[in-house]
Amino acid sequence: MSTLENKKIAVLATDGYEQSELESPVKALKDVGATVEIISLKPGKIKSMKDHEWSDPVNVDKTVADAQERDYSALVLPGGVINPDKLRGDENAVQFVKSFFDAGKPVGAICHGPQTLINAGVVKGKTMTSFPSVSKDLENAGAIWKDEEVITDGNLTTSRNPDDLPAFNKRIIEEFSK
Amino acid sequence: MSTLENKKIAVLATDGYEQSELESPVKALKDVGATVEIISLKPGKIKSMKDHEWSDPVNVDKTVADAQERDYSALVLPGGVINPDKLRGDENAVQFVKSFFDAGKPVGAICHGPQTLINAGVVKGKTMTSFPSVSKDLENAGAIWKDEEVITDGNLTTSRNPDDLPAFNKRIIEEFSK
């Protein structure tokens, strides 16, 4: 039985994250004992989208400018179309993501979440998946893209969409508990 | 004085297009005599976004499955974050875009509009711009990306965001009238 007692996990997201792709992993991680912090571009609340409509918000625990990789065991990147489009344009967010790869710490990214990995320069040679619309960009960045519900290559675990969440959550808990 | 009398222009978009990036070029093109048709993935209406909120719709004139490049003089690709994310996943849309490049016909793309060009495989070696979040993906696809309000390279004219619309509209009218 995997446990994440005494592990602190960072979830990096901003306005426009896909609601289920943040809430479901957060619940699954907390259910096995992890402490989870929501990291974003600004303090306060960030607003989710559900089926392309604005939906419930979540409280931000720390801004990415103030967050440091050394305080966390692992990183989760939810999707949503607008969320990673904003994150990948923020230098602090891109550096924060890159620092988990530099440290060899486990990272889970789902749907459009992997877009930020392109800007962090960390997908070259990685076998991975994503929402299909991003596949060409990942391949052009050097990834080997496959249409599978969950793929782990080294420290990186990826999934395609909200339907993959059960497999994604199970896998990241396994990886994050190693 | 440029004129587009007797020219028919295709505007390819779907739900989530940035309102001003469709309406402003359409008006500018019609003001100089062009006939403009809205091409989309489905018949009926498509809904715009304005500042990340759903906004006014526009009527679709033809589905992309029924549209043919030979019926048009030029193509415009508006932005918006959700719009090109849907278009680039549709094989008919990608082929429709590619056919304008194969025919050497002028194409204008603004903001996130250029994302669909990546899937059409037509940006390699092109000097161009876009919304900054897409710059890395365009470079990885072989483009030379620059931060300028409007750039024309061969048949392709690109701009960054709604603030560039006056320069974008002026330039595409010049290019489309050649």
mmCIF file of C-alpha atoms in Angstrom:
data_model
loop_
_atom_site.group_PDB
_atom_site.id
_atom_site.type_symbol
_atom_site.label_atom_id
_atom_site.label_comp_id
_atom_site.label_asym_id
_atom_site.label_seq_id
_atom_site.Cartn_x
_atom_site.Cartn_y
_atom_site.Cartn_z
ATOM 1 C CA MET A 1 0.000 0.000 0.000
ATOM 2 C CA SER A 2 1.544 3.272 -1.159
ATOM 3 C CA THR A 3 1.737 6.067 1.327
ATOM 4 C CA LEU A 4 2.799 9.684 0.985
ATOM 5 C CA GLU A 5 2.944 10.502 4.729
ATOM 6 C CA ASN A 6 5.522 13.258 5.340
ATOM 7 C CA LYS A 7 5.646 14.122 1.618
ATOM 8 C CA LYS A 8 4.754 17.603 0.407
ATOM 9 C CA ILE A 9 3.559 17.832 -3.201
ATOM 10 C CA ALA A 10 3.374 20.996 -5.328
ATOM 11 C CA VAL A 11 0.493 21.467 -7.783
ATOM 12 C CA LEU A 12 1.266 24.286 -10.241
ATOM 13 C CA ALA A 13 -1.761 25.861 -11.944
ATOM 14 C CA THR A 14 -3.446 29.147 -12.746
ATOM 15 C CA ASP A 15 -6.787 30.437 -14.056
ATOM 16 C CA GLY A 16 -8.308 28.106 -16.625
ATOM 17 C CA TYR A 17 -7.106 24.795 -15.161
ATOM 18 C CA GLU A 18 -9.430 21.876 -15.873
ATOM 19 C CA GLN A 19 -11.321 21.437 -12.580
ATOM 20 C CA SER A 20 -11.182 17.641 -12.345
ATOM 21 C CA GLU A 21 -7.512 17.530 -13.317
ATOM 22 C CA LEU A 22 -6.581 19.527 -10.219
ATOM 23 C CA GLU A 23 -9.215 18.387 -7.718
ATOM 24 C CA SER A 24 -8.996 14.659 -8.434
ATOM 25 C CA PRO A 25 -5.180 14.281 -8.046
ATOM 26 C CA VAL A 26 -5.205 16.583 -4.986
ATOM 27 C CA LYS A 27 -7.830 14.398 -3.297
ATOM 28 C CA ALA A 28 -6.060 11.168 -4.253
ATOM 29 C CA LEU A 29 -2.705 12.454 -2.937
ATOM 30 C CA LYS A 30 -4.234 13.707 0.323
ATOM 31 C CA ASP A 31 -6.080 10.394 0.781
ATOM 32 C CA VAL A 32 -2.719 8.610 1.046
ATOM 33 C CA GLY A 33 -1.310 11.124 3.493
ATOM 34 C CA ALA A 34 0.407 13.759 1.357
ATOM 35 C CA THR A 35 0.435 17.454 2.112
ATOM 36 C CA VAL A 36 -0.515 19.287 -1.083
ATOM 37 C CA GLU A 37 0.137 22.957 -1.872
ATOM 38 C CA ILE A 38 -1.385 24.891 -4.766
ATOM 39 C CA ILE A 39 1.276 27.086 -6.374
ATOM 40 C CA SER A 40 0.237 29.808 -8.828
ATOM 41 C CA LEU A 41 1.272 33.034 -10.533
ATOM 42 C CA LYS A 42 -0.579 35.226 -8.046
ATOM 43 C CA PRO A 43 -1.924 34.964 -4.475
ATOM 44 C CA GLY A 44 -5.642 34.557 -3.680
ATOM 45 C CA LYS A 45 -7.836 32.226 -5.676
ATOM 46 C CA ILE A 46 -7.549 30.730 -9.149
ATOM 47 C CA LYS A 47 -10.590 29.801 -11.214
ATOM 48 C CA SER A 48 -11.150 26.433 -12.886
ATOM 49 C CA MET A 49 -12.859 25.580 -16.158
ATOM 50 C CA LYS A 50 -15.206 22.627 -16.638
ATOM 51 C CA ASP A 51 -16.314 21.739 -20.179
ATOM 52 C CA HIS A 52 -14.998 25.151 -21.330
ATOM 53 C CA GLU A 53 -17.141 27.053 -18.795
ATOM 54 C CA TRP A 54 -15.683 28.901 -15.790
ATOM 55 C CA SER A 55 -16.240 26.848 -12.635
ATOM 56 C CA ASP A 56 -15.194 26.587 -8.952
ATOM 57 C CA PRO A 57 -12.004 28.280 -7.706
ATOM 58 C CA VAL A 58 -9.303 26.966 -5.397
ATOM 59 C CA ASN A 59 -7.153 28.808 -2.852
ATOM 60 C CA VAL A 60 -3.534 29.439 -3.756
ATOM 61 C CA ASP A 61 -1.074 28.431 -1.003
ATOM 62 C CA LYS A 62 2.020 30.114 -2.423
ATOM 63 C CA THR A 63 3.082 32.109 -5.475
ATOM 64 C CA VAL A 64 5.564 30.444 -7.774
ATOM 65 C CA ALA A 65 7.919 33.400 -7.277
ATOM 66 C CA ASP A 66 8.109 32.453 -3.581
ATOM 67 C CA ALA A 67 8.089 28.648 -4.009
ATOM 68 C CA GLN A 68 11.238 26.521 -4.098
ATOM 69 C CA GLU A 69 11.620 23.013 -5.445
ATOM 70 C CA ARG A 70 13.626 21.911 -2.358
ATOM 71 C CA ASP A 71 10.472 22.231 -0.226
ATOM 72 C CA TYR A 72 8.577 19.611 -2.276
ATOM 73 C CA SER A 73 8.902 15.920 -3.076
ATOM 74 C CA ALA A 74 7.092 16.038 -6.399
ATOM 75 C CA LEU A 75 5.145 18.226 -8.835
ATOM 76 C CA VAL A 76 1.745 17.898 -10.546
ATOM 77 C CA LEU A 77 0.740 19.910 -13.654
ATOM 78 C CA PRO A 78 -3.036 19.847 -14.356
ATOM 79 C CA GLY A 79 -4.357 20.685 -17.822
ATOM 80 C CA GLY A 80 -7.040 22.987 -19.168
ATOM 81 C CA VAL A 81 -6.393 24.955 -22.350
ATOM 82 C CA ILE A 82 -5.921 28.432 -20.839
ATOM 83 C CA ASN A 83 -3.943 27.394 -17.715
ATOM 84 C CA PRO A 84 -0.687 26.135 -19.290
ATOM 85 C CA ASP A 85 -0.878 28.833 -21.974
ATOM 86 C CA LYS A 86 -0.415 31.347 -19.119
ATOM 87 C CA LEU A 87 2.100 29.298 -17.099
ATOM 88 C CA ARG A 88 4.473 28.728 -20.014
ATOM 89 C CA GLY A 89 4.749 32.478 -20.531
ATOM 90 C CA ASP A 90 5.906 33.045 -16.926
ATOM 91 C CA GLU A 91 9.652 32.721 -16.352
ATOM 92 C CA ASN A 92 9.271 31.795 -12.646
ATOM 93 C CA ALA A 93 6.809 29.036 -13.493
ATOM 94 C CA VAL A 94 9.026 27.620 -16.228
ATOM 95 C CA GLN A 95 12.097 27.661 -13.937
ATOM 96 C CA PHE A 96 10.111 26.056 -11.095
ATOM 97 C CA VAL A 97 9.105 23.181 -13.395
ATOM 98 C CA LYS A 98 12.644 22.811 -14.732
ATOM 99 C CA SER A 99 14.070 22.617 -11.199
ATOM 100 C CA PHE A 100 12.155 19.377 -10.482
ATOM 101 C CA PHE A 101 13.755 17.789 -13.548
ATOM 102 C CA ASP A 102 17.203 19.106 -12.590
ATOM 103 C CA ALA A 103 16.701 17.515 -9.157
ATOM 104 C CA GLY A 104 15.377 14.247 -10.640
ATOM 105 C CA LYS A 105 12.148 14.537 -8.658
ATOM 106 C CA PRO A 106 8.935 12.932 -9.959
ATOM 107 C CA VAL A 107 6.531 15.043 -12.051
ATOM 108 C CA GLY A 108 3.000 14.226 -13.220
ATOM 109 C CA ALA A 109 1.395 16.181 -16.100
ATOM 110 C CA ILE A 110 -1.991 15.628 -17.718
ATOM 111 C CA CYS A 111 -3.868 16.875 -20.813
ATOM 112 C CA HIS A 112 -2.442 20.316 -21.849
ATOM 113 C CA GLY A 113 -0.229 20.383 -18.715
ATOM 114 C CA PRO A 114 2.782 19.085 -20.715
ATOM 115 C CA GLN A 115 2.861 22.341 -22.754
ATOM 116 C CA THR A 116 4.807 23.991 -19.919
ATOM 117 C CA LEU A 117 7.370 21.163 -20.097
ATOM 118 C CA ILE A 118 8.229 22.286 -23.644
ATOM 119 C CA ASN A 119 9.245 25.730 -22.381
ATOM 120 C CA ALA A 120 11.178 24.128 -19.515
ATOM 121 C CA GLY A 121 13.161 22.208 -22.161
ATOM 122 C CA VAL A 122 12.715 18.830 -20.478
ATOM 123 C CA VAL A 123 10.841 16.579 -22.932
ATOM 124 C CA LYS A 124 13.621 15.711 -25.393
ATOM 125 C CA GLY A 125 13.868 11.922 -25.634
ATOM 126 C CA LYS A 126 10.968 11.362 -23.224
ATOM 127 C CA THR A 127 8.260 8.849 -24.112
ATOM 128 C CA MET A 128 5.032 10.543 -23.086
ATOM 129 C CA THR A 129 1.407 11.400 -23.853
ATOM 130 C CA SER A 130 -0.868 14.486 -23.600
ATOM 131 C CA PHE A 131 -4.112 15.861 -24.978
ATOM 132 C CA PRO A 132 -3.796 14.995 -28.701
ATOM 133 C CA SER A 133 -3.751 18.642 -29.873
ATOM 134 C CA VAL A 134 -0.369 19.076 -28.174
ATOM 135 C CA SER A 135 1.227 15.944 -29.644
ATOM 136 C CA LYS A 136 2.867 17.676 -32.621
ATOM 137 C CA ASP A 137 4.447 20.334 -30.377
ATOM 138 C CA LEU A 138 5.821 17.652 -28.045
ATOM 139 C CA GLU A 139 7.239 15.663 -30.972
ATOM 140 C CA ASN A 140 8.825 18.820 -32.405
ATOM 141 C CA ALA A 141 10.404 19.366 -28.966
ATOM 142 C CA GLY A 142 11.955 15.887 -29.171
ATOM 143 C CA ALA A 143 9.460 13.730 -27.277
ATOM 144 C CA ILE A 144 8.237 10.319 -28.396
ATOM 145 C CA TRP A 145 4.444 10.757 -28.217
ATOM 146 C CA LYS A 146 2.091 7.799 -27.672
ATOM 147 C CA ASP A 147 -1.687 7.524 -27.344
ATOM 148 C CA GLU A 148 -1.876 5.702 -23.971
ATOM 149 C CA GLU A 149 -3.825 6.455 -20.776
ATOM 150 C CA VAL A 150 -0.715 6.759 -18.635
ATOM 151 C CA ILE A 151 3.009 6.661 -19.430
ATOM 152 C CA THR A 152 5.966 6.895 -17.041
ATOM 153 C CA ASP A 153 9.440 7.553 -18.470
ATOM 154 C CA GLY A 154 12.083 8.265 -15.834
ATOM 155 C CA ASN A 155 10.730 10.929 -13.481
ATOM 156 C CA LEU A 156 7.865 11.959 -15.798
ATOM 157 C CA THR A 157 4.314 10.538 -15.724
ATOM 158 C CA THR A 158 1.758 11.789 -18.287
ATOM 159 C CA SER A 159 -1.887 11.198 -19.208
ATOM 160 C CA ARG A 160 -4.237 12.461 -21.941
ATOM 161 C CA ASN A 161 -7.476 13.781 -20.423
ATOM 162 C CA PRO A 162 -9.892 13.630 -17.445
ATOM 163 C CA ASP A 163 -10.983 10.081 -18.360
ATOM 164 C CA ASP A 164 -7.438 8.944 -17.586
ATOM 165 C CA LEU A 165 -7.502 10.351 -14.028
ATOM 166 C CA PRO A 166 -7.963 6.994 -12.220
ATOM 167 C CA ALA A 167 -4.879 5.562 -13.964
ATOM 168 C CA PHE A 168 -2.961 8.858 -13.616
ATOM 169 C CA ASN A 169 -3.670 9.177 -9.880
ATOM 170 C CA LYS A 170 -2.721 5.546 -9.182
ATOM 171 C CA ARG A 171 0.537 5.903 -11.103
ATOM 172 C CA ILE A 172 1.668 9.215 -9.622
ATOM 173 C CA ILE A 173 1.046 7.890 -6.108
ATOM 174 C CA GLU A 174 3.257 4.890 -6.949
ATOM 175 C CA GLU A 175 5.953 7.121 -8.432
ATOM 176 C CA PHE A 176 5.780 9.788 -5.736
ATOM 177 C CA SER A 177 6.097 7.152 -2.976
ATOM 178 C CA LYS A 178 9.362 5.688 -4.316
ATOM 179 C CA MET B 1 -5.797 52.145 -52.969
ATOM 180 C CA SER B 2 -6.088 48.410 -52.395
ATOM 181 C CA THR B 3 -9.285 46.726 -53.417
ATOM 182 C CA LEU B 4 -10.547 43.195 -52.972
ATOM 183 C CA GLU B 5 -13.542 43.442 -55.340
ATOM 184 C CA ASN B 6 -14.286 40.012 -56.833
ATOM 185 C CA LYS B 7 -12.103 38.286 -54.226
ATOM 186 C CA LYS B 8 -13.568 35.689 -51.857
ATOM 187 C CA ILE B 9 -11.722 35.224 -48.561
ATOM 188 C CA ALA B 10 -12.048 32.249 -46.186
ATOM 189 C CA VAL B 11 -11.907 32.809 -42.416
ATOM 190 C CA LEU B 12 -11.367 29.514 -40.579
ATOM 191 C CA ALA B 13 -12.416 29.478 -36.917
ATOM 192 C CA THR B 14 -14.423 27.566 -34.337
ATOM 193 C CA ASP B 15 -15.743 28.048 -30.784
ATOM 194 C CA GLY B 16 -13.368 30.069 -28.652
ATOM 195 C CA TYR B 17 -12.024 32.411 -31.334
ATOM 196 C CA GLU B 18 -10.998 35.831 -30.000
ATOM 197 C CA GLN B 19 -13.929 38.056 -30.975
ATOM 198 C CA SER B 20 -11.952 41.068 -32.242
ATOM 199 C CA GLU B 21 -9.532 38.881 -34.197
ATOM 200 C CA LEU B 22 -12.377 37.599 -36.367
ATOM 201 C CA GLU B 23 -14.716 40.602 -36.489
ATOM 202 C CA SER B 24 -12.078 43.251 -37.163
ATOM 203 C CA PRO B 25 -10.392 41.571 -40.176
ATOM 204 C CA VAL B 26 -13.802 40.551 -41.587
ATOM 205 C CA LYS B 27 -15.001 44.173 -41.455
ATOM 206 C CA ALA B 28 -11.737 45.509 -42.908
ATOM 207 C CA LEU B 29 -11.828 43.005 -45.780
ATOM 208 C CA LYS B 30 -15.507 43.700 -46.550
ATOM 209 C CA ASP B 31 -14.844 47.461 -46.441
ATOM 210 C CA VAL B 32 -12.522 47.098 -49.429
ATOM 211 C CA GLY B 33 -14.969 44.967 -51.376
ATOM 212 C CA ALA B 34 -14.122 41.382 -50.460
ATOM 213 C CA THR B 35 -16.664 38.622 -50.014
ATOM 214 C CA VAL B 36 -15.867 36.834 -46.736
ATOM 215 C CA GLU B 37 -17.020 33.368 -45.695
ATOM 216 C CA ILE B 38 -16.746 31.910 -42.192
ATOM 217 C CA ILE B 39 -15.615 28.286 -42.392
ATOM 218 C CA SER B 40 -15.850 26.053 -39.330
ATOM 219 C CA LEU B 41 -15.942 22.480 -38.056
ATOM 220 C CA LYS B 42 -19.740 22.395 -37.826
ATOM 221 C CA PRO B 43 -22.708 24.286 -39.317
ATOM 222 C CA GLY B 44 -24.741 26.857 -37.383
ATOM 223 C CA LYS B 45 -23.067 29.391 -35.129
ATOM 224 C CA ILE B 46 -19.683 29.519 -33.429
ATOM 225 C CA LYS B 47 -19.114 31.407 -30.184
ATOM 226 C CA SER B 48 -16.362 33.936 -29.561
ATOM 227 C CA MET B 49 -14.388 34.689 -26.415
ATOM 228 C CA LYS B 50 -13.487 38.184 -25.244
ATOM 229 C CA ASP B 51 -11.008 38.574 -22.367
ATOM 230 C CA HIS B 52 -11.479 34.848 -21.616
ATOM 231 C CA GLU B 53 -15.291 35.175 -21.288
ATOM 232 C CA TRP B 54 -17.742 33.694 -23.815
ATOM 233 C CA SER B 55 -19.099 36.455 -26.058
ATOM 234 C CA ASP B 56 -21.051 37.060 -29.300
ATOM 235 C CA PRO B 57 -21.403 34.289 -31.910
ATOM 236 C CA VAL B 58 -21.056 34.446 -35.691
ATOM 237 C CA ASN B 59 -22.873 32.471 -38.393
ATOM 238 C CA VAL B 60 -20.928 29.732 -40.159
ATOM 239 C CA ASP B 61 -21.180 29.907 -43.962
ATOM 240 C CA LYS B 62 -19.692 26.507 -44.749
ATOM 241 C CA THR B 63 -18.159 23.530 -42.930
ATOM 242 C CA VAL B 64 -14.494 22.903 -43.590
ATOM 243 C CA ALA B 65 -15.370 19.386 -44.777
ATOM 244 C CA ASP B 66 -17.364 21.012 -47.616
ATOM 245 C CA ALA B 67 -14.992 23.913 -48.325
ATOM 246 C CA GLN B 68 -12.334 23.861 -51.024
ATOM 247 C CA GLU B 69 -9.282 26.087 -51.341
ATOM 248 C CA ARG B 70 -9.935 26.659 -55.071
ATOM 249 C CA ASP B 71 -13.044 28.702 -54.218
ATOM 250 C CA TYR B 72 -11.046 31.293 -52.221
ATOM 251 C CA SER B 73 -8.313 33.837 -52.901
ATOM 252 C CA ALA B 74 -6.884 33.880 -49.397
ATOM 253 C CA LEU B 75 -7.266 32.552 -45.838
ATOM 254 C CA VAL B 76 -7.445 34.232 -42.400
ATOM 255 C CA LEU B 77 -6.830 32.377 -39.102
ATOM 256 C CA PRO B 78 -8.024 34.314 -36.019
ATOM 257 C CA GLY B 79 -6.652 33.475 -32.578
ATOM 258 C CA GLY B 80 -8.179 32.775 -29.189
ATOM 259 C CA VAL B 81 -6.750 30.020 -27.007
ATOM 260 C CA ILE B 82 -9.479 27.396 -27.426
ATOM 261 C CA ASN B 83 -10.206 27.950 -31.166
ATOM 262 C CA PRO B 84 -6.915 26.751 -32.728
ATOM 263 C CA ASP B 85 -6.602 24.016 -30.096
ATOM 264 C CA LYS B 86 -9.770 22.516 -31.637
ATOM 265 C CA LEU B 87 -8.911 23.293 -35.283
ATOM 266 C CA ARG B 88 -5.473 21.680 -35.161
ATOM 267 C CA GLY B 89 -7.025 18.407 -34.023
ATOM 268 C CA ASP B 90 -9.338 18.257 -37.070
ATOM 269 C CA GLU B 91 -7.850 16.619 -40.147
ATOM 270 C CA ASN B 92 -10.115 18.514 -42.594
ATOM 271 C CA ALA B 93 -9.138 21.852 -41.043
ATOM 272 C CA VAL B 94 -5.427 21.040 -41.161
ATOM 273 C CA GLN B 95 -5.651 19.919 -44.802
ATOM 274 C CA PHE B 96 -7.688 23.014 -45.742
ATOM 275 C CA VAL B 97 -4.963 25.255 -44.268
ATOM 276 C CA LYS B 98 -2.193 23.259 -45.946
ATOM 277 C CA SER B 99 -3.910 23.541 -49.345
ATOM 278 C CA PHE B 100 -3.526 27.358 -49.332
ATOM 279 C CA PHE B 101 0.235 26.957 -48.842
ATOM 280 C CA ASP B 102 0.416 24.271 -51.542
ATOM 281 C CA ALA B 103 -1.344 26.701 -53.900
ATOM 282 C CA GLY B 104 0.863 29.647 -52.847
ATOM 283 C CA LYS B 105 -2.165 31.693 -51.814
ATOM 284 C CA PRO B 106 -1.844 34.406 -49.138
ATOM 285 C CA VAL B 107 -2.638 33.494 -45.522
ATOM 286 C CA GLY B 108 -2.991 35.765 -42.481
ATOM 287 C CA ALA B 109 -2.771 34.344 -38.934
ATOM 288 C CA ILE B 110 -2.888 36.219 -35.641
ATOM 289 C CA CYS B 111 -2.263 35.443 -31.945
ATOM 290 C CA HIS B 112 -2.753 31.675 -31.342
ATOM 291 C CA GLY B 113 -3.972 31.222 -34.959
ATOM 292 C CA PRO B 114 -0.491 30.071 -36.066
ATOM 293 C CA GLN B 115 -0.794 26.903 -33.919
ATOM 294 C CA THR B 116 -2.798 25.270 -36.715
ATOM 295 C CA LEU B 117 0.044 26.075 -39.140
ATOM 296 C CA ILE B 118 2.312 23.794 -37.085
ATOM 297 C CA ASN B 119 0.003 20.833 -37.725
ATOM 298 C CA ALA B 120 -0.228 21.779 -41.407
ATOM 299 C CA GLY B 121 3.579 21.527 -41.541
ATOM 300 C CA VAL B 122 4.033 24.888 -43.250
ATOM 301 C CA VAL B 123 6.139 27.061 -40.896
ATOM 302 C CA LYS B 124 9.621 25.596 -41.453
ATOM 303 C CA GLY B 125 11.988 28.416 -42.460
ATOM 304 C CA LYS B 126 9.258 31.077 -42.178
ATOM 305 C CA THR B 127 10.004 34.327 -40.357
ATOM 306 C CA MET B 128 6.885 35.017 -38.324
ATOM 307 C CA THR B 129 5.291 36.112 -35.063
ATOM 308 C CA SER B 130 2.386 34.974 -32.822
ATOM 309 C CA PHE B 131 1.111 35.290 -29.280
ATOM 310 C CA PRO B 132 4.339 34.838 -27.255
ATOM 311 C CA SER B 133 3.194 31.609 -25.541
ATOM 312 C CA VAL B 134 3.314 29.856 -28.922
ATOM 313 C CA SER B 135 6.794 31.089 -29.889
ATOM 314 C CA LYS B 136 8.690 28.053 -28.602
ATOM 315 C CA ASP B 137 6.380 25.658 -30.487
ATOM 316 C CA LEU B 138 6.837 27.626 -33.709
ATOM 317 C CA GLU B 139 10.631 27.666 -33.291
ATOM 318 C CA ASN B 140 10.628 23.918 -32.610
ATOM 319 C CA ALA B 141 8.648 23.520 -35.862
ATOM 320 C CA GLY B 142 11.408 25.376 -37.730
ATOM 321 C CA ALA B 143 10.108 28.961 -37.812
ATOM 322 C CA ILE B 144 12.204 32.067 -37.115
ATOM 323 C CA TRP B 145 10.102 33.824 -34.462
ATOM 324 C CA LYS B 146 10.248 37.600 -33.959
ATOM 325 C CA ASP B 147 8.443 39.971 -31.602
ATOM 326 C CA GLU B 148 6.986 42.405 -34.181
ATOM 327 C CA GLU B 149 3.450 43.708 -34.750
ATOM 328 C CA VAL B 150 3.193 42.321 -38.273
ATOM 329 C CA ILE B 151 5.511 40.160 -40.372
ATOM 330 C CA THR B 152 5.070 38.981 -43.963
ATOM 331 C CA ASP B 153 7.291 36.172 -45.272
ATOM 332 C CA GLY B 154 6.281 34.834 -48.673
ATOM 333 C CA ASN B 155 2.554 34.082 -48.589
ATOM 334 C CA LEU B 156 2.290 34.235 -44.771
ATOM 335 C CA THR B 157 1.396 37.330 -42.708
ATOM 336 C CA THR B 158 1.337 37.051 -38.895
ATOM 337 C CA SER B 159 0.633 39.287 -35.880
ATOM 338 C CA ARG B 160 0.803 38.859 -32.087
ATOM 339 C CA ASN B 161 -2.472 39.983 -30.475
ATOM 340 C CA PRO B 162 -5.581 42.201 -30.825
ATOM 341 C CA ASP B 163 -3.512 45.391 -30.380
ATOM 342 C CA ASP B 164 -1.806 44.558 -33.682
ATOM 343 C CA LEU B 165 -5.107 44.401 -35.627
ATOM 344 C CA PRO B 166 -4.750 47.793 -37.389
ATOM 345 C CA ALA B 167 -1.324 46.779 -38.760
ATOM 346 C CA PHE B 168 -2.498 43.213 -39.465
ATOM 347 C CA ASN B 169 -5.612 44.316 -41.375
ATOM 348 C CA LYS B 170 -3.683 46.868 -43.453
ATOM 349 C CA ARG B 171 -1.043 44.302 -44.356
ATOM 350 C CA ILE B 172 -3.385 41.418 -45.261
ATOM 351 C CA ILE B 173 -5.393 43.748 -47.497
ATOM 352 C CA GLU B 174 -2.158 44.685 -49.289
ATOM 353 C CA GLU B 175 -1.101 41.049 -49.594
ATOM 354 C CA PHE B 176 -4.533 39.722 -50.564
ATOM 355 C CA SER B 177 -4.883 42.354 -53.310
ATOM 356 C CA LYS B 178 -1.637 41.394 -55.097
#
